[in-house]
Short mmCIF file of C-alpha atoms in Angstrom, two decimals:
data_model
loop_
_atom_site.label_atom_id
_atom_site.label_comp_id
_atom_site.label_asym_id
_atom_site.label_seq_id
_atom_site.Cartn_x
_atom_site.Cartn_y
_atom_site.Cartn_z
CA UNK U 13 -10.57 20.81 11.79
CA UNK U 14 -14.08 21.56 10.64
CA UNK U 15 -16.15 20.01 7.91
CA UNK U 16 -19.77 19.50 6.92
CA UNK U 17 -21.66 16.83 8.85
CA UNK U 18 -23.59 16.13 5.65
CA UNK U 19 -20.49 15.70 3.53
CA UNK U 20 -18.81 13.22 5.86
CA UNK U 21 -21.65 10.76 5.42
CA UNK U 22 -20.14 9.72 2.09
CA UNK U 23 -17.20 8.25 4.04
CA UNK U 24 -19.58 6.02 5.98
CA UNK U 25 -21.55 4.48 3.15
CA UNK U 26 -21.14 0.71 2.64
CA UNK U 27 -18.89 -0.44 -0.16
CA UNK U 28 -19.22 -3.48 -2.39
CA UNK U 29 -16.57 -3.96 -5.04
CA UNK U 30 -16.02 -7.37 -6.56
CA UNK U 31 -15.35 -9.79 -3.71
CA UNK U 32 -14.78 -7.03 -1.12
CA UNK U 33 -17.61 -5.81 1.09
CA UNK U 34 -17.00 -3.08 3.67
CA UNK U 35 -19.13 -1.19 6.16
CA UNK U 36 -17.62 2.16 5.16
CA UNK U 37 -15.07 3.82 2.88
CA UNK U 38 -12.22 4.44 5.36
CA UNK U 39 -9.06 2.38 4.92
CA UNK U 40 -6.13 2.34 7.32
CA UNK U 41 -3.10 2.92 5.12
CA UNK U 42 -0.06 0.63 5.49
CA UNK U 43 2.66 2.24 7.63
CA UNK U 44 5.93 0.60 8.61
CA UNK U 45 6.24 0.44 12.40
CA UNK U 46 9.34 -1.76 12.99
CA UNK U 47 7.82 -3.08 16.22
CA UNK U 48 8.04 -6.81 15.49
CA UNK U 49 11.34 -8.19 16.86
CA UNK U 50 12.71 -11.05 14.77
CA UNK U 51 9.91 -10.41 12.31
CA UNK U 52 7.18 -11.68 14.63
CA UNK U 53 4.12 -9.50 15.32
CA UNK U 54 3.21 -9.70 19.01
CA UNK U 55 0.30 -8.78 21.24
CA UNK U 56 1.17 -5.09 20.98
CA UNK U 57 0.80 -5.25 17.19
CA UNK U 58 -2.54 -7.08 17.51
CA UNK U 59 -3.77 -4.45 19.97
CA UNK U 60 -2.62 -1.62 17.70
CA UNK U 61 -4.75 -2.90 14.80
CA UNK U 62 -7.66 -3.95 17.03
CA UNK U 63 -8.05 -0.38 18.34
CA UNK U 64 -8.55 0.95 14.80
CA UNK U 65 -11.14 -1.74 14.11
CA UNK U 66 -12.97 -0.93 17.36
CA UNK U 67 -13.22 2.68 16.25
CA UNK U 68 -14.85 1.97 12.93
CA UNK U 69 -12.15 1.72 10.26
CA UNK U 70 -13.71 -0.10 7.29
CA UNK U 71 -10.56 -1.99 6.27
CA UNK U 72 -7.08 -2.20 7.75
CA UNK U 73 -4.11 -2.69 5.44
CA UNK U 74 -1.22 -3.85 7.59
CA UNK U 75 2.25 -2.43 7.50
CA UNK U 76 4.42 -3.98 4.83
CA UNK U 77 5.21 -7.60 5.70
CA UNK U 78 7.90 -9.39 3.77
CA UNK U 79 7.71 -12.49 1.61
CA UNK U 80 9.98 -15.51 1.86
CA UNK U 81 13.10 -14.28 0.07
CA UNK U 82 16.40 -13.56 1.86
CA UNK U 83 16.71 -10.06 0.38
CA UNK U 84 13.10 -9.00 0.98
CA UNK U 85 13.70 -7.17 4.28
CA UNK U 86 16.29 -4.68 5.45
CA UNK U 87 15.06 -4.53 9.05
CA UNK U 88 14.72 -7.47 11.45
CA UNK U 89 11.99 -5.56 13.32
CA UNK U 90 9.75 -5.47 10.26
CA UNK U 91 7.24 -8.33 10.39
CA UNK U 92 7.58 -11.14 7.89
CA UNK U 93 4.89 -13.30 6.34
CA UNK U 94 6.51 -16.70 6.10
CA UNK U 95 8.07 -17.94 9.34
CA UNK U 96 5.75 -20.19 11.35
CA UNK U 97 5.89 -17.99 14.45
CA UNK U 98 5.26 -14.86 12.40
CA UNK U 99 2.21 -16.43 10.76
CA UNK U 100 0.94 -17.47 14.20
CA UNK U 101 1.34 -13.84 15.28
CA UNK U 102 -0.57 -12.64 12.24
CA UNK U 103 -3.35 -15.16 12.91
CA UNK U 104 -3.75 -13.55 16.34
CA UNK U 105 -3.87 -10.09 14.73
CA UNK U 106 -6.67 -11.31 12.44
CA UNK U 107 -8.57 -12.78 15.38
CA UNK U 108 -8.37 -9.54 17.38
CA UNK U 109 -9.50 -7.39 14.43
CA UNK U 110 -12.36 -9.72 13.52
CA UNK U 111 -13.52 -9.88 17.14
CA UNK U 112 -13.70 -6.08 17.06
CA UNK U 113 -15.88 -6.20 13.95
CA UNK U 114 -13.18 -5.13 11.50
CA UNK U 115 -11.61 -6.45 8.33
CA UNK U 116 -7.89 -6.68 7.61
CA UNK U 117 -5.51 -7.56 4.79
CA UNK U 118 -1.70 -7.86 4.80
CA UNK U 119 0.48 -5.80 2.52
CA UNK U 120 2.92 -8.24 0.92
CA UNK U 121 6.30 -6.66 0.31
CA UNK U 122 9.76 -7.09 -1.15
CA UNK U 123 12.05 -4.10 -0.73
CA UNK U 124 14.24 -4.77 -3.75
CA UNK U 125 17.41 -2.69 -3.90
CA UNK U 126 15.93 -0.16 -1.47
CA UNK U 127 17.08 -2.71 1.09
CA UNK U 128 20.73 -1.91 1.81
CA UNK U 129 23.04 -4.89 1.48
CA UNK U 130 24.21 -6.25 4.82
CA UNK U 131 20.99 -5.31 6.62
CA UNK U 132 17.99 -7.26 7.84
CA UNK U 133 17.55 -10.85 8.96
CA UNK U 134 19.82 -12.15 6.17
CA UNK U 135 22.72 -9.68 5.98
CA UNK U 136 24.72 -12.09 3.84
CA UNK U 137 22.20 -11.97 0.99
CA UNK U 138 22.82 -9.58 -1.90
CA UNK U 139 20.07 -7.04 -2.47
CA UNK U 140 17.77 -7.90 -5.36
CA UNK U 141 16.52 -5.88 -8.28
CA UNK U 142 15.65 -6.39 -11.95
CA UNK U 143 18.95 -4.88 -13.08
CA UNK U 144 20.77 -4.68 -9.76
CA UNK U 145 20.37 -0.88 -9.74
CA UNK U 146 19.25 1.32 -6.88
CA UNK U 147 16.98 4.31 -7.45
CA UNK U 148 19.89 6.58 -8.35
CA UNK U 149 21.02 4.18 -11.06
CA UNK U 150 23.99 2.85 -9.10
CA UNK U 151 24.73 -0.84 -9.52
CA UNK U 152 24.54 -2.52 -6.11
CA UNK U 153 24.07 -6.17 -7.08
CA UNK U 154 23.85 -8.48 -10.07
CA UNK U 155 20.57 -8.51 -12.01
CA UNK U 156 18.10 -11.16 -10.91
CA UNK U 157 18.21 -14.29 -13.02
CA UNK U 158 14.99 -15.57 -14.58
CA UNK U 159 15.02 -18.50 -12.14
CA UNK U 160 15.34 -16.08 -9.21
CA UNK U 161 12.50 -13.95 -10.55
CA UNK U 162 10.25 -16.97 -10.81
CA UNK U 163 11.12 -18.06 -7.27
CA UNK U 164 10.10 -14.60 -6.00
CA UNK U 165 6.81 -14.86 -7.90
CA UNK U 166 6.19 -18.18 -6.13
CA UNK U 167 7.04 -16.60 -2.77
CA UNK U 168 4.39 -13.92 -3.30
CA UNK U 169 1.87 -16.61 -4.23
CA UNK U 170 2.71 -18.65 -1.12
CA UNK U 171 2.21 -15.56 1.05
CA UNK U 172 -1.16 -14.95 -0.59
CA UNK U 173 -2.20 -18.56 0.07
CA UNK U 174 -1.07 -18.25 3.70
CA UNK U 175 -3.05 -15.03 4.11
CA UNK U 176 -6.21 -16.79 3.02
CA UNK U 177 -5.44 -19.85 5.16
CA UNK U 178 -5.05 -17.89 8.40
CA UNK U 179 -8.19 -15.83 7.87
CA UNK U 180 -7.26 -12.50 6.30
CA UNK U 181 -9.89 -10.76 4.19
CA UNK U 182 -7.69 -10.28 1.11
CA UNK U 183 -4.18 -9.13 0.26
CA UNK U 184 -2.44 -6.01 -0.95
CA UNK U 185 0.62 -6.27 -3.20
CA UNK U 186 3.12 -3.44 -2.68
CA UNK U 187 3.86 -2.32 -6.22
CA UNK U 188 4.75 1.28 -5.36
CA UNK U 189 7.39 3.68 -4.03
CA UNK U 190 10.43 2.18 -5.73
CA UNK U 191 10.33 -1.26 -4.09
CA UNK U 192 10.88 -4.47 -6.02
CA UNK U 193 7.68 -4.72 -8.07
CA UNK U 194 7.88 -1.02 -8.87
CA UNK U 195 11.56 -1.39 -9.84
CA UNK U 196 10.47 -3.70 -12.64
CA UNK U 197 7.90 -1.11 -13.77
CA UNK U 198 10.28 1.87 -13.78
CA UNK U 199 12.66 2.39 -16.71
CA UNK U 200 15.29 3.90 -14.40
CA UNK U 201 15.71 0.63 -12.49
CA UNK U 202 14.70 -1.89 -15.16
CA UNK U 203 17.20 -1.94 -17.98
CA UNK U 204 16.77 -5.60 -18.83
CA UNK U 205 16.72 -6.74 -22.43
CA UNK U 206 14.98 -10.09 -21.85
CA UNK U 207 11.28 -10.81 -21.43
CA UNK U 208 11.15 -8.85 -18.16
CA UNK U 209 12.39 -5.57 -19.64
CA UNK U 210 11.96 -3.26 -22.60
CA UNK U 211 9.04 -0.92 -23.25
CA UNK U 212 6.41 0.01 -20.69
CA UNK U 213 4.15 -2.94 -21.42
CA UNK U 214 7.02 -5.42 -21.28
CA UNK U 215 8.11 -3.98 -17.94
CA UNK U 216 4.73 -4.93 -16.48
CA UNK U 217 5.44 -8.64 -16.97
CA UNK U 218 6.84 -9.31 -13.48
CA UNK U 219 4.03 -7.44 -11.72
CA UNK U 220 1.41 -9.22 -13.81
CA UNK U 221 3.00 -12.61 -13.10
CA UNK U 222 2.92 -11.86 -9.36
CA UNK U 223 -0.76 -10.91 -9.54
CA UNK U 224 -1.64 -13.94 -11.66
CA UNK U 225 0.22 -16.35 -9.36
CA UNK U 226 -1.50 -14.87 -6.32
CA UNK U 227 -4.88 -15.12 -8.04
CA UNK U 228 -4.26 -18.79 -8.83
CA UNK U 229 -3.23 -19.37 -5.21
CA UNK U 230 -6.33 -17.80 -3.63
CA UNK U 231 -9.09 -18.38 -6.18
CA UNK U 232 -11.52 -15.93 -7.80
CA UNK U 233 -13.32 -14.65 -4.69
CA UNK U 234 -10.41 -13.44 -2.54
CA UNK U 235 -9.71 -9.70 -2.94
CA UNK U 236 -6.38 -8.63 -4.44
CA UNK U 237 -5.46 -4.97 -4.08
CA UNK U 238 -2.46 -3.57 -5.94
CA UNK U 239 -0.69 -0.50 -4.55
CA UNK U 240 0.78 1.66 -7.27
CA UNK U 241 2.47 5.05 -7.42
CA UNK U 242 4.16 7.33 -9.88
CA UNK U 243 6.62 8.67 -7.25
CA UNK U 244 9.49 6.74 -5.71
CA UNK U 245 11.14 7.09 -2.33
CA UNK U 246 13.25 10.23 -2.61
CA UNK U 247 12.15 10.79 -6.23
CA UNK U 248 8.84 12.56 -5.86
CA UNK U 249 8.61 13.81 -9.46
CA UNK U 250 9.17 10.38 -11.02
CA UNK U 251 6.59 9.16 -13.53
CA UNK U 252 5.83 5.67 -14.76
CA UNK U 253 3.31 7.18 -17.16
CA UNK U 254 3.56 10.65 -18.68
CA UNK U 255 -0.05 10.72 -19.88
CA UNK U 256 -3.32 8.76 -19.64
CA UNK U 257 -2.48 6.63 -22.69
CA UNK U 258 0.72 5.37 -21.08
CA UNK U 259 -1.05 4.83 -17.78
CA UNK U 260 -3.65 2.69 -19.53
CA UNK U 261 -0.87 0.59 -21.11
CA UNK U 262 0.60 0.04 -17.65
CA UNK U 263 -2.66 -0.84 -15.94
CA UNK U 264 -4.30 -3.20 -18.43
CA UNK U 265 -1.94 -6.16 -17.89
CA UNK U 266 -2.53 -5.88 -14.14
CA UNK U 267 -6.30 -5.85 -14.63
CA UNK U 268 -6.06 -8.86 -16.93
CA UNK U 269 -3.96 -10.70 -14.33
CA UNK U 270 -6.61 -10.34 -11.64
CA UNK U 271 -6.37 -7.07 -9.68
CA UNK U 272 -9.68 -6.18 -8.01
CA UNK U 273 -8.83 -2.74 -6.59
CA UNK U 274 -6.00 -0.26 -7.13
CA UNK U 275 -4.52 1.63 -4.17
CA UNK U 276 -3.21 4.80 -5.79
CA UNK U 277 -0.49 6.41 -3.72
CA UNK U 278 0.17 10.14 -3.98
CA UNK U 279 1.74 12.67 -1.60
CA UNK U 280 -1.30 14.99 -1.80
CA UNK U 281 -4.67 13.55 -2.81
CA UNK U 282 -5.91 16.91 -4.11
CA UNK U 283 -3.24 17.31 -6.84
CA UNK U 284 -4.29 16.69 -10.45
CA UNK U 285 -2.34 13.88 -12.10
CA UNK U 286 -2.36 15.11 -15.71
CA UNK U 287 -2.91 18.49 -17.32
CA UNK U 288 -6.39 19.28 -18.56
CA UNK U 289 -8.27 17.45 -15.80
CA UNK U 290 -8.71 17.83 -12.06
CA UNK U 291 -8.72 14.04 -11.59
CA UNK U 292 -6.08 12.82 -9.17
CA UNK U 293 -4.16 9.57 -9.66
CA UNK U 294 -6.94 7.42 -8.21
CA UNK U 295 -9.46 9.22 -10.40
CA UNK U 296 -7.54 8.46 -13.56
CA UNK U 297 -6.92 4.83 -12.63
CA UNK U 298 -10.64 4.31 -12.01
CA UNK U 299 -11.58 6.06 -15.26
CA UNK U 300 -9.17 3.96 -17.32
CA UNK U 301 -9.76 0.55 -15.74
CA UNK U 302 -13.30 0.70 -14.41
CA UNK U 303 -11.94 -0.87 -11.23
CA UNK U 304 -12.58 0.58 -7.76
CA UNK U 305 -9.75 2.74 -6.47
CA UNK U 306 -8.40 3.90 -3.12
CA UNK U 307 -7.09 7.44 -2.87
CA UNK U 308 -4.43 8.36 -0.33
CA UNK U 309 -2.10 11.25 0.43
CA UNK U 310 -2.07 13.49 3.51
CA UNK U 311 -5.75 12.97 4.30
CA UNK U 312 -6.67 14.93 7.44
CA UNK U 313 -3.26 16.65 7.70
CA UNK U 314 -2.44 20.32 7.11
CA UNK U 315 0.86 19.43 5.46
CA UNK U 316 1.89 16.48 3.30
CA UNK U 317 2.88 13.16 4.81
CA UNK U 318 6.50 13.42 3.66
CA UNK U 319 6.89 16.60 5.70
CA UNK U 320 5.34 14.81 8.66
CA UNK U 321 7.60 11.80 8.17
CA UNK U 322 10.69 14.04 8.10
CA UNK U 323 10.00 15.18 11.64
CA UNK U 324 7.50 18.01 11.34
CA UNK U 325 4.27 18.27 13.29
CA UNK U 326 1.04 18.27 11.34
CA UNK U 327 -2.23 19.81 12.41
CA UNK U 328 -5.66 18.58 11.39
CA UNK U 329 -7.43 19.76 8.26
CA UNK U 330 -11.01 19.64 7.03
CA UNK U 331 -11.91 16.95 4.52
CA UNK U 332 -14.58 18.72 2.47
CA UNK U 333 -12.61 18.49 -0.78
CA UNK U 334 -11.98 14.82 -0.13
CA UNK U 335 -15.64 14.05 0.43
CA UNK U 336 -16.69 16.18 -2.55
CA UNK U 337 -14.49 14.07 -4.81
CA UNK U 338 -15.75 10.87 -3.21
CA UNK U 339 -19.38 11.92 -3.76
CA UNK U 340 -18.57 12.67 -7.41
CA UNK U 341 -17.34 9.09 -7.79
CA UNK U 342 -13.77 10.03 -8.69
CA UNK U 343 -12.64 7.20 -6.39
CA UNK U 344 -14.32 4.72 -4.08
CA UNK U 345 -12.28 4.42 -0.89
CA UNK U 346 -10.04 6.67 1.19
CA UNK U 347 -6.85 5.55 2.91
CA UNK U 348 -5.81 7.47 6.01
CA UNK U 349 -2.23 7.22 7.24
CA UNK U 350 -0.57 9.52 9.77
CA UNK U 351 -3.89 10.84 11.10
CA UNK U 352 -4.89 7.26 12.03
CA UNK U 353 -1.43 6.38 13.28
CA UNK U 354 -1.56 9.05 15.96
CA UNK U 355 -5.29 8.75 16.73
CA UNK U 356 -6.87 5.26 16.72
CA UNK U 357 -10.30 6.87 17.18
CA UNK U 358 -10.00 9.12 14.11
CA UNK U 359 -12.82 7.40 12.19
CA UNK U 360 -15.21 7.41 15.15
CA UNK U 361 -14.50 11.07 15.92
CA UNK U 362 -15.05 12.12 12.32
CA UNK U 363 -18.27 10.12 12.09
CA UNK U 364 -19.61 11.74 15.27
CA UNK U 365 -18.46 15.24 14.36
CA UNK U 366 -15.97 15.44 17.23
CA UNK U 367 -13.43 17.29 15.14
CA UNK U 368 -12.08 19.33 18.03
CA UNK U 369 -11.01 16.05 19.69
CA UNK U 370 -8.80 14.89 16.81
CA UNK U 371 -5.19 14.38 17.87
CA UNK U 372 -2.57 16.30 15.81
CA UNK U 373 0.28 14.27 14.36
CA UNK U 374 3.69 14.57 15.99
CA UNK U 375 6.89 12.70 15.04
CA UNK U 376 7.00 11.19 18.54
CA UNK U 377 3.98 9.06 17.61
CA UNK U 378 6.12 7.13 15.12
CA UNK U 379 7.95 5.49 18.00
CA UNK U 380 4.92 3.99 19.71
CA UNK U 381 2.02 1.64 18.94
CA UNK U 382 -0.78 3.77 20.38
#
């Protein structure tokens, strides 16, 4: 990997956006690790995040951590964000990161019907989705009732309140990749005819209620980040919005509900989102909302993150195009995933120009908390 020493300085400029203040523009992207037996993050998890903070990551977004709903998790080794022991574990994670000079927020998550029935800490619970459909359109459970939907909204709000109580620096709501919040947004999985379904704007109701409830739980000065994507797990050409007008219709209710920053997930950050413009997804979201955005998608890798996830090695790649777009103001922050997973010192090495010391990604790194 080689890149301009001048250009990388844009990654290390301070950021101030609404209630969030950071020392630089590098975000650790959320990545599921399944290293928390019984849903409890231990000392190894705290050390894993601390090492990224020690090496200069501006903000850590934790792996997805599940809210208090029996169908939220399909893996008992995924951390949760509601049991007393789990929250004690997370409080220790926060302490370690803060002691290292970093900032950290939890990603609050419900897997929806992507969680296979019979799996996770509550195998007896039916999987949950707006219409009981998985991403292929197969019915796997009954649609959520309005009462159940409102109880899930409250569970997100309780998790947000707990995050503030134990010292986190904000929250991220996982509204992407075909999980529960995204299932309400996507026409393929939301075929409801009540107030939680219908046209694109009506399908935003659940997401907006989650954001609003979290905002009421944490107050006006606690950052709320919303992760959003067009693509879904296994459906990489899916689109919530076919054009900027539709995207604006989707985003405005979330802005009105209280989102501070949008985390715009793509497979490749350099790909234009709509014809006629070179803006990527994060660029369009910022242009339409005026809110700060985080770009993400194979940053620092020489192939896309899906290829890496499927078991292929990935070498390092220069980040000149990334920093050019950042300097142009197309987006405000940059989330780094696999490159930071394999190399906790990635940010420090990039800042110091030690590109030849960057560690290439290998699938074996997914099995450890380095």
